[in-house]
Amino acid sequence: GAVVSQHPSWVICKSGTSVKIECRSLDFQATTMFWYRQFPKQSLMLMATSNEGSKATYEQGVEKDKFLINHASLTLSTLTVTSAHPEDSSFYICSAGLGQFPYEQYFGPGTRLTVT
Amino acid sequence: QKEVEQNSGPLSVPEGAIASLNCTYSDRGSQSFFWYRQYSGKSPELIMSIYSNGDKEDGRFTAQLNKASQYVSLLIRDSQPSDSATYLCAVIENGNNRKLIWGLGTSLAVNP
């Protein structure tokens, strides 16, 4: 149980275009989903927390107009990187949280974004 | 500033030995604690959660929690080369958002 999928697993796009990444909890309902970014050999960095049906909460320094998050249902959250630039190239990972204590989070396999 | 601290390693153990990974946290009010494993280029995988003082065992893994000392550990028995990875300690931040506060991870190498 507790499986989270992400799509696509990798994407290459041109600078200035937008990319949408989907995160789905396959066998449980996730009221809260989290989006992370990880650069090579660096730690996970939380970008935002999204709750179903409400606006996402962004971490300090993360541009909410650039990284659009939508959590339309209890099993689906999307991250859209708008007007992507080469510096946005990174490994984007979502996690979905169980709604009951101890609030375990399960991670998707990640999306590797390369902006050329 | 709420913090989770781990030794970065690398921790090197021979195959078949016990690997011991340690973590301390600063927020005394924390309630839930997690160990994740991350292979290079992959996303984190939950190994175990723990929230009561004492030991919790799952197969070759044992998590230990001591809230008085604000200390969490993970023991891996009969270590295998496939256990070579970065082990991340995480703590739920008190509050409504339930986001995780992460340690920087300990790199474990199990040598055949």
mmCIF file with all atom_site columns, C-alpha atoms in Angstrom:
data_model
loop_
_atom_site.group_PDB
_atom_site.id
_atom_site.type_symbol
_atom_site.label_atom_id
_atom_site.label_alt_id
_atom_site.label_comp_id
_atom_site.label_asym_id
_atom_site.label_entity_id
_atom_site.label_seq_id
_atom_site.pdbx_PDB_ins_code
_atom_site.Cartn_x
_atom_site.Cartn_y
_atom_site.Cartn_z
_atom_site.occupancy
_atom_site.B_iso_or_equiv
_atom_site.pdbx_formal_charge
_atom_site.auth_seq_id
_atom_site.auth_comp_id
_atom_site.auth_asym_id
_atom_site.auth_atom_id
_atom_site.pdbx_PDB_model_num
ATOM 1   C CA . GLY A 1 1   ? 0.000  0.000  0.000   1.00 0.00 ? 1   GLY A CA 1
ATOM 2   C CA . ALA A 1 2   ? 0.810  3.736  0.063   1.00 0.00 ? 2   ALA A CA 1
ATOM 3   C CA . VAL A 1 3   ? 1.945  4.073  -3.525  1.00 0.00 ? 3   VAL A CA 1
ATOM 4   C CA . VAL A 1 4   ? 2.566  7.452  -5.109  1.00 0.00 ? 4   VAL A CA 1
ATOM 5   C CA . SER A 1 5   ? 3.141  7.927  -8.813  1.00 0.00 ? 5   SER A CA 1
ATOM 6   C CA . GLN A 1 6   ? 4.590  10.838 -10.747 1.00 0.00 ? 6   GLN A CA 1
ATOM 7   C CA . HIS A 1 7   ? 4.390  11.652 -14.397 1.00 0.00 ? 7   HIS A CA 1
ATOM 8   C CA . PRO A 1 8   ? 6.485  12.220 -16.387 1.00 0.00 ? 8   PRO A CA 1
ATOM 9   C CA . SER A 1 9   ? 9.570  10.575 -14.938 1.00 0.00 ? 9   SER A CA 1
ATOM 10  C CA . TRP A 1 10  ? 11.772 12.821 -17.018 1.00 0.00 ? 10  TRP A CA 1
ATOM 11  C CA . VAL A 1 11  ? 11.214 15.754 -19.322 1.00 0.00 ? 11  VAL A CA 1
ATOM 12  C CA . ILE A 1 12  ? 13.353 17.973 -21.512 1.00 0.00 ? 12  ILE A CA 1
ATOM 13  C CA . CYS A 1 13  ? 11.958 21.347 -22.486 1.00 0.00 ? 13  CYS A CA 1
ATOM 14  C CA . LYS A 1 14  ? 13.155 24.524 -24.101 1.00 0.00 ? 14  LYS A CA 1
ATOM 15  C CA . SER A 1 15  ? 13.788 27.673 -22.122 1.00 0.00 ? 15  SER A CA 1
ATOM 16  C CA . GLY A 1 16  ? 10.650 29.791 -21.800 1.00 0.00 ? 16  GLY A CA 1
ATOM 17  C CA . THR A 1 17  ? 8.162  26.946 -22.023 1.00 0.00 ? 17  THR A CA 1
ATOM 18  C CA . SER A 1 18  ? 6.026  25.516 -19.226 1.00 0.00 ? 18  SER A CA 1
ATOM 19  C CA . VAL A 1 19  ? 6.048  21.993 -17.869 1.00 0.00 ? 19  VAL A CA 1
ATOM 20  C CA . LYS A 1 20  ? 3.376  20.240 -15.818 1.00 0.00 ? 20  LYS A CA 1
ATOM 21  C CA . ILE A 1 21  ? 4.197  17.407 -13.425 1.00 0.00 ? 21  ILE A CA 1
ATOM 22  C CA . GLU A 1 22  ? 1.475  15.182 -11.989 1.00 0.00 ? 22  GLU A CA 1
ATOM 23  C CA . CYS A 1 23  ? 1.543  13.456 -8.616  1.00 0.00 ? 23  CYS A CA 1
ATOM 24  C CA . ARG A 1 24  ? -1.026 10.810 -7.753  1.00 0.00 ? 24  ARG A CA 1
ATOM 25  C CA . SER A 1 25  ? -1.656 8.768  -4.626  1.00 0.00 ? 25  SER A CA 1
ATOM 26  C CA . LEU A 1 26  ? -2.783 5.442  -6.044  1.00 0.00 ? 26  LEU A CA 1
ATOM 27  C CA . ASP A 1 27  ? -4.171 3.567  -3.066  1.00 0.00 ? 27  ASP A CA 1
ATOM 28  C CA . PHE A 1 28  ? -4.978 6.188  -0.466  1.00 0.00 ? 28  PHE A CA 1
ATOM 29  C CA . GLN A 1 29  ? -6.449 9.646  -0.192  1.00 0.00 ? 29  GLN A CA 1
ATOM 30  C CA . ALA A 1 30  ? -3.977 12.390 0.561   1.00 0.00 ? 30  ALA A CA 1
ATOM 31  C CA . THR A 1 31  ? -5.354 15.582 2.033   1.00 0.00 ? 31  THR A CA 1
ATOM 32  C CA . THR A 1 32  ? -1.844 17.023 2.005   1.00 0.00 ? 32  THR A CA 1
ATOM 33  C CA . MET A 1 33  ? 0.804  16.723 -0.677  1.00 0.00 ? 33  MET A CA 1
ATOM 34  C CA . PHE A 1 34  ? 4.278  18.186 -0.682  1.00 0.00 ? 34  PHE A CA 1
ATOM 35  C CA . TRP A 1 35  ? 6.562  19.252 -3.506  1.00 0.00 ? 35  TRP A CA 1
ATOM 36  C CA . TYR A 1 36  ? 10.325 19.057 -3.169  1.00 0.00 ? 36  TYR A CA 1
ATOM 37  C CA . ARG A 1 37  ? 13.283 19.911 -5.369  1.00 0.00 ? 37  ARG A CA 1
ATOM 38  C CA . GLN A 1 38  ? 16.686 18.315 -5.128  1.00 0.00 ? 38  GLN A CA 1
ATOM 39  C CA . PHE A 1 39  ? 19.862 19.370 -6.901  1.00 0.00 ? 39  PHE A CA 1
ATOM 40  C CA . PRO A 1 40  ? 22.669 16.837 -7.408  1.00 0.00 ? 40  PRO A CA 1
ATOM 41  C CA . LYS A 1 41  ? 24.403 15.870 -4.169  1.00 0.00 ? 41  LYS A CA 1
ATOM 42  C CA . GLN A 1 42  ? 22.266 18.299 -2.192  1.00 0.00 ? 42  GLN A CA 1
ATOM 43  C CA . SER A 1 43  ? 19.519 17.900 0.361   1.00 0.00 ? 43  SER A CA 1
ATOM 44  C CA . LEU A 1 44  ? 15.812 17.780 -0.313  1.00 0.00 ? 44  LEU A CA 1
ATOM 45  C CA . MET A 1 45  ? 14.318 21.242 -0.378  1.00 0.00 ? 45  MET A CA 1
ATOM 46  C CA . LEU A 1 46  ? 10.638 21.644 0.369   1.00 0.00 ? 46  LEU A CA 1
ATOM 47  C CA . MET A 1 47  ? 9.028  23.982 -2.133  1.00 0.00 ? 47  MET A CA 1
ATOM 48  C CA . ALA A 1 48  ? 5.401  23.987 -1.051  1.00 0.00 ? 48  ALA A CA 1
ATOM 49  C CA . THR A 1 49  ? 2.656  22.218 0.827   1.00 0.00 ? 49  THR A CA 1
ATOM 50  C CA . SER A 1 50  ? -0.694 21.742 -0.856  1.00 0.00 ? 50  SER A CA 1
ATOM 51  C CA . ASN A 1 51  ? -3.985 20.837 0.711   1.00 0.00 ? 51  ASN A CA 1
ATOM 52  C CA . GLU A 1 52  ? -6.890 19.541 -1.325  1.00 0.00 ? 52  GLU A CA 1
ATOM 53  C CA . GLY A 1 53  ? -9.179 22.346 -2.367  1.00 0.00 ? 53  GLY A CA 1
ATOM 54  C CA . SER A 1 54  ? -7.109 25.211 -1.026  1.00 0.00 ? 54  SER A CA 1
ATOM 55  C CA . LYS A 1 55  ? -4.164 27.332 -2.067  1.00 0.00 ? 55  LYS A CA 1
ATOM 56  C CA . ALA A 1 56  ? -0.698 25.954 -1.644  1.00 0.00 ? 56  ALA A CA 1
ATOM 57  C CA . THR A 1 57  ? 1.634  27.256 1.044   1.00 0.00 ? 57  THR A CA 1
ATOM 58  C CA . TYR A 1 58  ? 5.017  28.111 -0.418  1.00 0.00 ? 58  TYR A CA 1
ATOM 59  C CA . GLU A 1 59  ? 8.319  28.041 1.433   1.00 0.00 ? 59  GLU A CA 1
ATOM 60  C CA . GLN A 1 60  ? 10.294 31.222 1.737   1.00 0.00 ? 60  GLN A CA 1
ATOM 61  C CA . GLY A 1 61  ? 12.145 32.051 -1.442  1.00 0.00 ? 61  GLY A CA 1
ATOM 62  C CA . VAL A 1 62  ? 9.976  29.914 -3.728  1.00 0.00 ? 62  VAL A CA 1
ATOM 63  C CA . GLU A 1 63  ? 8.196  31.958 -6.402  1.00 0.00 ? 63  GLU A CA 1
ATOM 64  C CA . LYS A 1 64  ? 4.531  31.035 -6.324  1.00 0.00 ? 64  LYS A CA 1
ATOM 65  C CA . ASP A 1 65  ? 3.891  32.583 -9.749  1.00 0.00 ? 65  ASP A CA 1
ATOM 66  C CA . LYS A 1 66  ? 6.617  30.468 -11.273 1.00 0.00 ? 66  LYS A CA 1
ATOM 67  C CA . PHE A 1 67  ? 5.772  27.183 -9.572  1.00 0.00 ? 67  PHE A CA 1
ATOM 68  C CA . LEU A 1 68  ? 2.011  26.780 -9.817  1.00 0.00 ? 68  LEU A CA 1
ATOM 69  C CA . ILE A 1 69  ? 0.517  24.074 -7.640  1.00 0.00 ? 69  ILE A CA 1
ATOM 70  C CA . ASN A 1 70  ? -2.987 22.683 -7.954  1.00 0.00 ? 70  ASN A CA 1
ATOM 71  C CA . HIS A 1 71  ? -4.440 20.051 -5.636  1.00 0.00 ? 71  HIS A CA 1
ATOM 72  C CA . ALA A 1 72  ? -7.784 19.439 -7.265  1.00 0.00 ? 72  ALA A CA 1
ATOM 73  C CA . SER A 1 73  ? -8.638 16.116 -5.646  1.00 0.00 ? 73  SER A CA 1
ATOM 74  C CA . LEU A 1 74  ? -7.597 13.883 -2.782  1.00 0.00 ? 74  LEU A CA 1
ATOM 75  C CA . THR A 1 75  ? -5.453 11.819 -5.135  1.00 0.00 ? 75  THR A CA 1
ATOM 76  C CA . LEU A 1 76  ? -3.972 14.348 -7.546  1.00 0.00 ? 76  LEU A CA 1
ATOM 77  C CA . SER A 1 77  ? -1.674 17.345 -7.235  1.00 0.00 ? 77  SER A CA 1
ATOM 78  C CA . THR A 1 78  ? 0.102  19.070 -10.103 1.00 0.00 ? 78  THR A CA 1
ATOM 79  C CA . LEU A 1 79  ? 3.157  21.299 -10.263 1.00 0.00 ? 79  LEU A CA 1
ATOM 80  C CA . THR A 1 80  ? 3.576  23.552 -13.274 1.00 0.00 ? 80  THR A CA 1
ATOM 81  C CA . VAL A 1 81  ? 6.937  25.164 -13.846 1.00 0.00 ? 81  VAL A CA 1
ATOM 82  C CA . THR A 1 82  ? 6.157  28.260 -15.877 1.00 0.00 ? 82  THR A CA 1
ATOM 83  C CA . SER A 1 83  ? 8.613  29.972 -18.206 1.00 0.00 ? 83  SER A CA 1
ATOM 84  C CA . ALA A 1 84  ? 11.273 27.439 -17.337 1.00 0.00 ? 84  ALA A CA 1
ATOM 85  C CA . HIS A 1 85  ? 14.935 28.403 -17.436 1.00 0.00 ? 85  HIS A CA 1
ATOM 86  C CA . PRO A 1 86  ? 18.069 26.259 -17.303 1.00 0.00 ? 86  PRO A CA 1
ATOM 87  C CA . GLU A 1 87  ? 18.485 27.016 -13.596 1.00 0.00 ? 87  GLU A CA 1
ATOM 88  C CA . ASP A 1 88  ? 15.136 25.282 -12.981 1.00 0.00 ? 88  ASP A CA 1
ATOM 89  C CA . SER A 1 89  ? 16.690 22.005 -14.144 1.00 0.00 ? 89  SER A CA 1
ATOM 90  C CA . SER A 1 90  ? 16.436 19.720 -11.143 1.00 0.00 ? 90  SER A CA 1
ATOM 91  C CA . PHE A 1 91  ? 14.868 16.600 -9.666  1.00 0.00 ? 91  PHE A CA 1
ATOM 92  C CA . TYR A 1 92  ? 11.296 17.371 -8.576  1.00 0.00 ? 92  TYR A CA 1
ATOM 93  C CA . ILE A 1 93  ? 9.723  14.975 -6.092  1.00 0.00 ? 93  ILE A CA 1
ATOM 94  C CA . CYS A 1 94  ? 6.251  14.928 -4.612  1.00 0.00 ? 94  CYS A CA 1
ATOM 95  C CA . SER A 1 95  ? 5.108  13.228 -1.454  1.00 0.00 ? 95  SER A CA 1
ATOM 96  C CA . ALA A 1 96  ? 1.648  12.424 -0.180  1.00 0.00 ? 96  ALA A CA 1
ATOM 97  C CA . GLY A 1 97  ? 0.771  12.399 3.490   1.00 0.00 ? 97  GLY A CA 1
ATOM 98  C CA . LEU A 1 98  ? -1.471 10.015 5.345   1.00 0.00 ? 98  LEU A CA 1
ATOM 99  C CA . GLY A 1 99  ? -4.136 11.973 7.167   1.00 0.00 ? 99  GLY A CA 1
ATOM 100 C CA . GLN A 1 100 ? -3.822 10.172 10.482  1.00 0.00 ? 100 GLN A CA 1
ATOM 101 C CA . PHE A 1 101 ? -1.119 10.046 13.133  1.00 0.00 ? 101 PHE A CA 1
ATOM 102 C CA . PRO A 1 102 ? 1.848  9.552  12.806  1.00 0.00 ? 102 PRO A CA 1
ATOM 103 C CA . TYR A 1 103 ? 1.306  11.272 9.421   1.00 0.00 ? 103 TYR A CA 1
ATOM 104 C CA . GLU A 1 104 ? 3.686  9.226  7.319   1.00 0.00 ? 104 GLU A CA 1
ATOM 105 C CA . GLN A 1 105 ? 4.649  10.663 3.950   1.00 0.00 ? 105 GLN A CA 1
ATOM 106 C CA . TYR A 1 106 ? 5.202  8.535  0.879   1.00 0.00 ? 106 TYR A CA 1
ATOM 107 C CA . PHE A 1 107 ? 7.235  9.781  -2.034  1.00 0.00 ? 107 PHE A CA 1
ATOM 108 C CA . GLY A 1 108 ? 6.706  9.533  -5.743  1.00 0.00 ? 108 GLY A CA 1
ATOM 109 C CA . PRO A 1 109 ? 9.612  8.367  -7.909  1.00 0.00 ? 109 PRO A CA 1
ATOM 110 C CA . GLY A 1 110 ? 10.466 11.923 -8.969  1.00 0.00 ? 110 GLY A CA 1
ATOM 111 C CA . THR A 1 111 ? 10.622 13.864 -12.213 1.00 0.00 ? 111 THR A CA 1
ATOM 112 C CA . ARG A 1 112 ? 13.918 14.873 -13.699 1.00 0.00 ? 112 ARG A CA 1
ATOM 113 C CA . LEU A 1 113 ? 13.538 18.200 -15.517 1.00 0.00 ? 113 LEU A CA 1
ATOM 114 C CA . THR A 1 114 ? 16.135 19.460 -17.961 1.00 0.00 ? 114 THR A CA 1
ATOM 115 C CA . VAL A 1 115 ? 15.661 22.903 -19.472 1.00 0.00 ? 115 VAL A CA 1
ATOM 116 C CA . THR A 1 116 ? 17.762 23.604 -22.556 1.00 0.00 ? 116 THR A CA 1
ATOM 117 C CA . GLN B 2 1   ? 15.143 27.336 14.277  1.00 0.00 ? 1   GLN B CA 1
ATOM 118 C CA . LYS B 2 2   ? 13.988 23.738 14.449  1.00 0.00 ? 2   LYS B CA 1
ATOM 119 C CA . GLU B 2 3   ? 16.783 21.386 13.510  1.00 0.00 ? 3   GLU B CA 1
ATOM 120 C CA . VAL B 2 4   ? 17.482 17.755 12.863  1.00 0.00 ? 4   VAL B CA 1
ATOM 121 C CA . GLU B 2 5   ? 21.112 16.716 12.961  1.00 0.00 ? 5   GLU B CA 1
ATOM 122 C CA . GLN B 2 6   ? 22.858 13.653 11.605  1.00 0.00 ? 6   GLN B CA 1
ATOM 123 C CA . ASN B 2 7   ? 26.482 12.724 11.050  1.00 0.00 ? 7   ASN B CA 1
ATOM 124 C CA . SER B 2 8   ? 27.097 13.030 7.335   1.00 0.00 ? 8   SER B CA 1
ATOM 125 C CA . GLY B 2 9   ? 29.423 10.042 7.237   1.00 0.00 ? 9   GLY B CA 1
ATOM 126 C CA . PRO B 2 10  ? 30.368 8.196  5.240   1.00 0.00 ? 10  PRO B CA 1
ATOM 127 C CA . LEU B 2 11  ? 29.739 5.328  7.611   1.00 0.00 ? 11  LEU B CA 1
ATOM 128 C CA . SER B 2 12  ? 31.459 2.229  6.349   1.00 0.00 ? 12  SER B CA 1
ATOM 129 C CA . VAL B 2 13  ? 30.633 -1.243 7.684   1.00 0.00 ? 13  VAL B CA 1
ATOM 130 C CA . PRO B 2 14  ? 31.483 -4.744 6.468   1.00 0.00 ? 14  PRO B CA 1
ATOM 131 C CA . GLU B 2 15  ? 28.795 -6.968 5.066   1.00 0.00 ? 15  GLU B CA 1
ATOM 132 C CA . GLY B 2 16  ? 26.936 -8.785 7.817   1.00 0.00 ? 16  GLY B CA 1
ATOM 133 C CA . ALA B 2 17  ? 27.715 -6.196 10.497  1.00 0.00 ? 17  ALA B CA 1
ATOM 134 C CA . ILE B 2 18  ? 25.304 -3.916 12.343  1.00 0.00 ? 18  ILE B CA 1
ATOM 135 C CA . ALA B 2 19  ? 25.097 -0.360 11.029  1.00 0.00 ? 19  ALA B CA 1
ATOM 136 C CA . SER B 2 20  ? 24.094 2.252  13.585  1.00 0.00 ? 20  SER B CA 1
ATOM 137 C CA . LEU B 2 21  ? 22.719 5.592  12.425  1.00 0.00 ? 21  LEU B CA 1
ATOM 138 C CA . ASN B 2 22  ? 21.968 8.439  14.795  1.00 0.00 ? 22  ASN B CA 1
ATOM 139 C CA . CYS B 2 23  ? 19.860 11.572 14.753  1.00 0.00 ? 23  CYS B CA 1
ATOM 140 C CA . THR B 2 24  ? 19.085 14.343 17.225  1.00 0.00 ? 24  THR B CA 1
ATOM 141 C CA . TYR B 2 25  ? 16.321 16.912 17.019  1.00 0.00 ? 25  TYR B CA 1
ATOM 142 C CA . SER B 2 26  ? 15.806 20.290 18.652  1.00 0.00 ? 26  SER B CA 1
ATOM 143 C CA . ASP B 2 27  ? 12.017 20.602 19.041  1.00 0.00 ? 27  ASP B CA 1
ATOM 144 C CA . ARG B 2 28  ? 11.066 18.899 22.300  1.00 0.00 ? 28  ARG B CA 1
ATOM 145 C CA . GLY B 2 29  ? 7.409  18.930 21.253  1.00 0.00 ? 29  GLY B CA 1
ATOM 146 C CA . SER B 2 30  ? 7.970  16.713 18.196  1.00 0.00 ? 30  SER B CA 1
ATOM 147 C CA . GLN B 2 31  ? 5.766  13.642 18.123  1.00 0.00 ? 31  GLN B CA 1
ATOM 148 C CA . SER B 2 32  ? 6.526  11.653 14.942  1.00 0.00 ? 32  SER B CA 1
ATOM 149 C CA . PHE B 2 33  ? 9.881  10.541 13.649  1.00 0.00 ? 33  PHE B CA 1
ATOM 150 C CA . PHE B 2 34  ? 10.859 8.866  10.415  1.00 0.00 ? 34  PHE B CA 1
ATOM 151 C CA . TRP B 2 35  ? 13.754 7.138  8.735   1.00 0.00 ? 35  TRP B CA 1
ATOM 152 C CA . TYR B 2 36  ? 13.994 7.246  4.964   1.00 0.00 ? 36  TYR B CA 1
ATOM 153 C CA . ARG B 2 37  ? 16.489 5.636  2.628   1.00 0.00 ? 37  ARG B CA 1
ATOM 154 C CA . GLN B 2 38  ? 17.561 7.370  -0.559  1.00 0.00 ? 38  GLN B CA 1
ATOM 155 C CA . TYR B 2 39  ? 19.606 5.734  -3.259  1.00 0.00 ? 39  TYR B CA 1
ATOM 156 C CA . SER B 2 40  ? 21.602 8.010  -5.534  1.00 0.00 ? 40  SER B CA 1
ATOM 157 C CA . GLY B 2 41  ? 19.337 9.528  -8.189  1.00 0.00 ? 41  GLY B CA 1
ATOM 158 C CA . LYS B 2 42  ? 16.177 8.127  -6.632  1.00 0.00 ? 42  LYS B CA 1
ATOM 159 C CA . SER B 2 43  ? 13.471 9.505  -4.363  1.00 0.00 ? 43  SER B CA 1
ATOM 160 C CA . PRO B 2 44  ? 13.332 8.781  -0.622  1.00 0.00 ? 44  PRO B CA 1
ATOM 161 C CA . GLU B 2 45  ? 11.729 5.567  0.558   1.00 0.00 ? 45  GLU B CA 1
ATOM 162 C CA . LEU B 2 46  ? 10.128 5.318  3.995   1.00 0.00 ? 46  LEU B CA 1
ATOM 163 C CA . ILE B 2 47  ? 11.792 2.646  6.114   1.00 0.00 ? 47  ILE B CA 1
ATOM 164 C CA . MET B 2 48  ? 10.056 3.202  9.408   1.00 0.00 ? 48  MET B CA 1
ATOM 165 C CA . SER B 2 49  ? 8.134  5.628  11.552  1.00 0.00 ? 49  SER B CA 1
ATOM 166 C CA . ILE B 2 50  ? 8.321  5.751  15.352  1.00 0.00 ? 50  ILE B CA 1
ATOM 167 C CA . TYR B 2 51  ? 6.494  7.826  17.933  1.00 0.00 ? 51  TYR B CA 1
ATOM 168 C CA . SER B 2 52  ? 6.767  5.971  21.250  1.00 0.00 ? 52  SER B CA 1
ATOM 169 C CA . ASN B 2 53  ? 9.853  5.794  23.417  1.00 0.00 ? 53  ASN B CA 1
ATOM 170 C CA . GLY B 2 54  ? 11.735 2.552  23.019  1.00 0.00 ? 54  GLY B CA 1
ATOM 171 C CA . ASP B 2 55  ? 12.437 0.215  20.150  1.00 0.00 ? 55  ASP B CA 1
ATOM 172 C CA . LYS B 2 56  ? 10.453 -0.642 17.064  1.00 0.00 ? 56  LYS B CA 1
ATOM 173 C CA . GLU B 2 57  ? 11.573 -3.536 14.905  1.00 0.00 ? 57  GLU B CA 1
ATOM 174 C CA . ASP B 2 58  ? 10.775 -4.328 11.283  1.00 0.00 ? 58  ASP B CA 1
ATOM 175 C CA . GLY B 2 59  ? 12.791 -7.126 9.748   1.00 0.00 ? 59  GLY B CA 1
ATOM 176 C CA . ARG B 2 60  ? 16.484 -6.188 9.832   1.00 0.00 ? 60  ARG B CA 1
ATOM 177 C CA . PHE B 2 61  ? 15.687 -2.625 10.900  1.00 0.00 ? 61  PHE B CA 1
ATOM 178 C CA . THR B 2 62  ? 15.217 -1.355 14.452  1.00 0.00 ? 62  THR B CA 1
ATOM 179 C CA . ALA B 2 63  ? 14.348 2.239  15.221  1.00 0.00 ? 63  ALA B CA 1
ATOM 180 C CA . GLN B 2 64  ? 14.977 3.574  18.706  1.00 0.00 ? 64  GLN B CA 1
ATOM 181 C CA . LEU B 2 65  ? 13.447 6.717  20.195  1.00 0.00 ? 65  LEU B CA 1
ATOM 182 C CA . ASN B 2 66  ? 14.412 8.547  23.371  1.00 0.00 ? 66  ASN B CA 1
ATOM 183 C CA . LYS B 2 67  ? 12.322 11.692 23.722  1.00 0.00 ? 67  LYS B CA 1
ATOM 184 C CA . ALA B 2 68  ? 14.035 12.787 26.931  1.00 0.00 ? 68  ALA B CA 1
ATOM 185 C CA . SER B 2 69  ? 17.371 12.882 25.112  1.00 0.00 ? 69  SER B CA 1
ATOM 186 C CA . GLN B 2 70  ? 15.754 14.025 21.832  1.00 0.00 ? 70  GLN B CA 1
ATOM 187 C CA . TYR B 2 71  ? 17.465 11.202 20.048  1.00 0.00 ? 71  TYR B CA 1
ATOM 188 C CA . VAL B 2 72  ? 16.410 8.777  17.321  1.00 0.00 ? 72  VAL B CA 1
ATOM 189 C CA . SER B 2 73  ? 18.507 5.967  15.932  1.00 0.00 ? 73  SER B CA 1
ATOM 190 C CA . LEU B 2 74  ? 18.269 3.282  13.282  1.00 0.00 ? 74  LEU B CA 1
ATOM 191 C CA . LEU B 2 75  ? 20.040 -0.057 13.507  1.00 0.00 ? 75  LEU B CA 1
ATOM 192 C CA . ILE B 2 76  ? 20.466 -2.210 10.434  1.00 0.00 ? 76  ILE B CA 1
ATOM 193 C CA . ARG B 2 77  ? 21.347 -5.803 11.269  1.00 0.00 ? 77  ARG B CA 1
ATOM 194 C CA . ASP B 2 78  ? 23.135 -8.145 8.870   1.00 0.00 ? 78  ASP B CA 1
ATOM 195 C CA . SER B 2 79  ? 24.002 -5.212 6.603   1.00 0.00 ? 79  SER B CA 1
ATOM 196 C CA . GLN B 2 80  ? 24.039 -5.963 2.886   1.00 0.00 ? 80  GLN B CA 1
ATOM 197 C CA . PRO B 2 81  ? 25.748 -4.117 0.033   1.00 0.00 ? 81  PRO B CA 1
ATOM 198 C CA . SER B 2 82  ? 22.242 -3.221 -1.180  1.00 0.00 ? 82  SER B CA 1
ATOM 199 C CA . ASP B 2 83  ? 21.808 -1.186 2.024   1.00 0.00 ? 83  ASP B CA 1
ATOM 200 C CA . SER B 2 84  ? 24.443 1.255  0.750   1.00 0.00 ? 84  SER B CA 1
ATOM 201 C CA . ALA B 2 85  ? 22.517 4.526  0.467   1.00 0.00 ? 85  ALA B CA 1
ATOM 202 C CA . THR B 2 86  ? 21.895 7.813  2.242   1.00 0.00 ? 86  THR B CA 1
ATOM 203 C CA . TYR B 2 87  ? 19.709 7.508  5.327   1.00 0.00 ? 87  TYR B CA 1
ATOM 204 C CA . LEU B 2 88  ? 17.578 10.508 6.150   1.00 0.00 ? 88  LEU B CA 1
ATOM 205 C CA . CYS B 2 89  ? 16.081 11.264 9.550   1.00 0.00 ? 89  CYS B CA 1
ATOM 206 C CA . ALA B 2 90  ? 12.947 13.419 9.544   1.00 0.00 ? 90  ALA B CA 1
ATOM 207 C CA . VAL B 2 91  ? 10.673 14.866 12.190  1.00 0.00 ? 91  VAL B CA 1
ATOM 208 C CA . ILE B 2 92  ? 7.153  16.203 11.798  1.00 0.00 ? 92  ILE B CA 1
ATOM 209 C CA . GLU B 2 93  ? 7.060  19.910 12.516  1.00 0.00 ? 93  GLU B CA 1
ATOM 210 C CA . ASN B 2 94  ? 4.541  20.799 15.197  1.00 0.00 ? 94  ASN B CA 1
ATOM 211 C CA . GLY B 2 95  ? 1.641  22.646 13.699  1.00 0.00 ? 95  GLY B CA 1
ATOM 212 C CA . ASN B 2 96  ? -1.094 22.136 11.182  1.00 0.00 ? 96  ASN B CA 1
ATOM 213 C CA . ASN B 2 97  ? 0.894  21.631 8.012   1.00 0.00 ? 97  ASN B CA 1
ATOM 214 C CA . ARG B 2 98  ? 2.669  18.439 9.100   1.00 0.00 ? 98  ARG B CA 1
ATOM 215 C CA . LYS B 2 99  ? 5.695  19.173 7.003   1.00 0.00 ? 99  LYS B CA 1
ATOM 216 C CA . LEU B 2 100 ? 8.895  17.268 7.650   1.00 0.00 ? 100 LEU B CA 1
ATOM 217 C CA . ILE B 2 101 ? 12.061 18.772 9.058   1.00 0.00 ? 101 ILE B CA 1
ATOM 218 C CA . TRP B 2 102 ? 14.964 16.846 7.509   1.00 0.00 ? 102 TRP B CA 1
ATOM 219 C CA . GLY B 2 103 ? 18.438 15.961 8.587   1.00 0.00 ? 103 GLY B CA 1
ATOM 220 C CA . LEU B 2 104 ? 21.134 16.182 5.943   1.00 0.00 ? 104 LEU B CA 1
ATOM 221 C CA . GLY B 2 105 ? 21.479 12.422 5.839   1.00 0.00 ? 105 GLY B CA 1
ATOM 222 C CA . THR B 2 106 ? 24.141 9.863  6.650   1.00 0.00 ? 106 THR B CA 1
ATOM 223 C CA . SER B 2 107 ? 25.849 8.074  3.800   1.00 0.00 ? 107 SER B CA 1
ATOM 224 C CA . LEU B 2 108 ? 26.240 4.352  4.491   1.00 0.00 ? 108 LEU B CA 1
ATOM 225 C CA . ALA B 2 109 ? 28.595 2.087  2.569   1.00 0.00 ? 109 ALA B CA 1
ATOM 226 C CA . VAL B 2 110 ? 28.393 -1.656 3.175   1.00 0.00 ? 110 VAL B CA 1
ATOM 227 C CA . ASN B 2 111 ? 31.521 -3.368 1.924   1.00 0.00 ? 111 ASN B CA 1
ATOM 228 C CA . PRO B 2 112 ? 31.337 -6.943 0.576   1.00 0.00 ? 112 PRO B CA 1
#
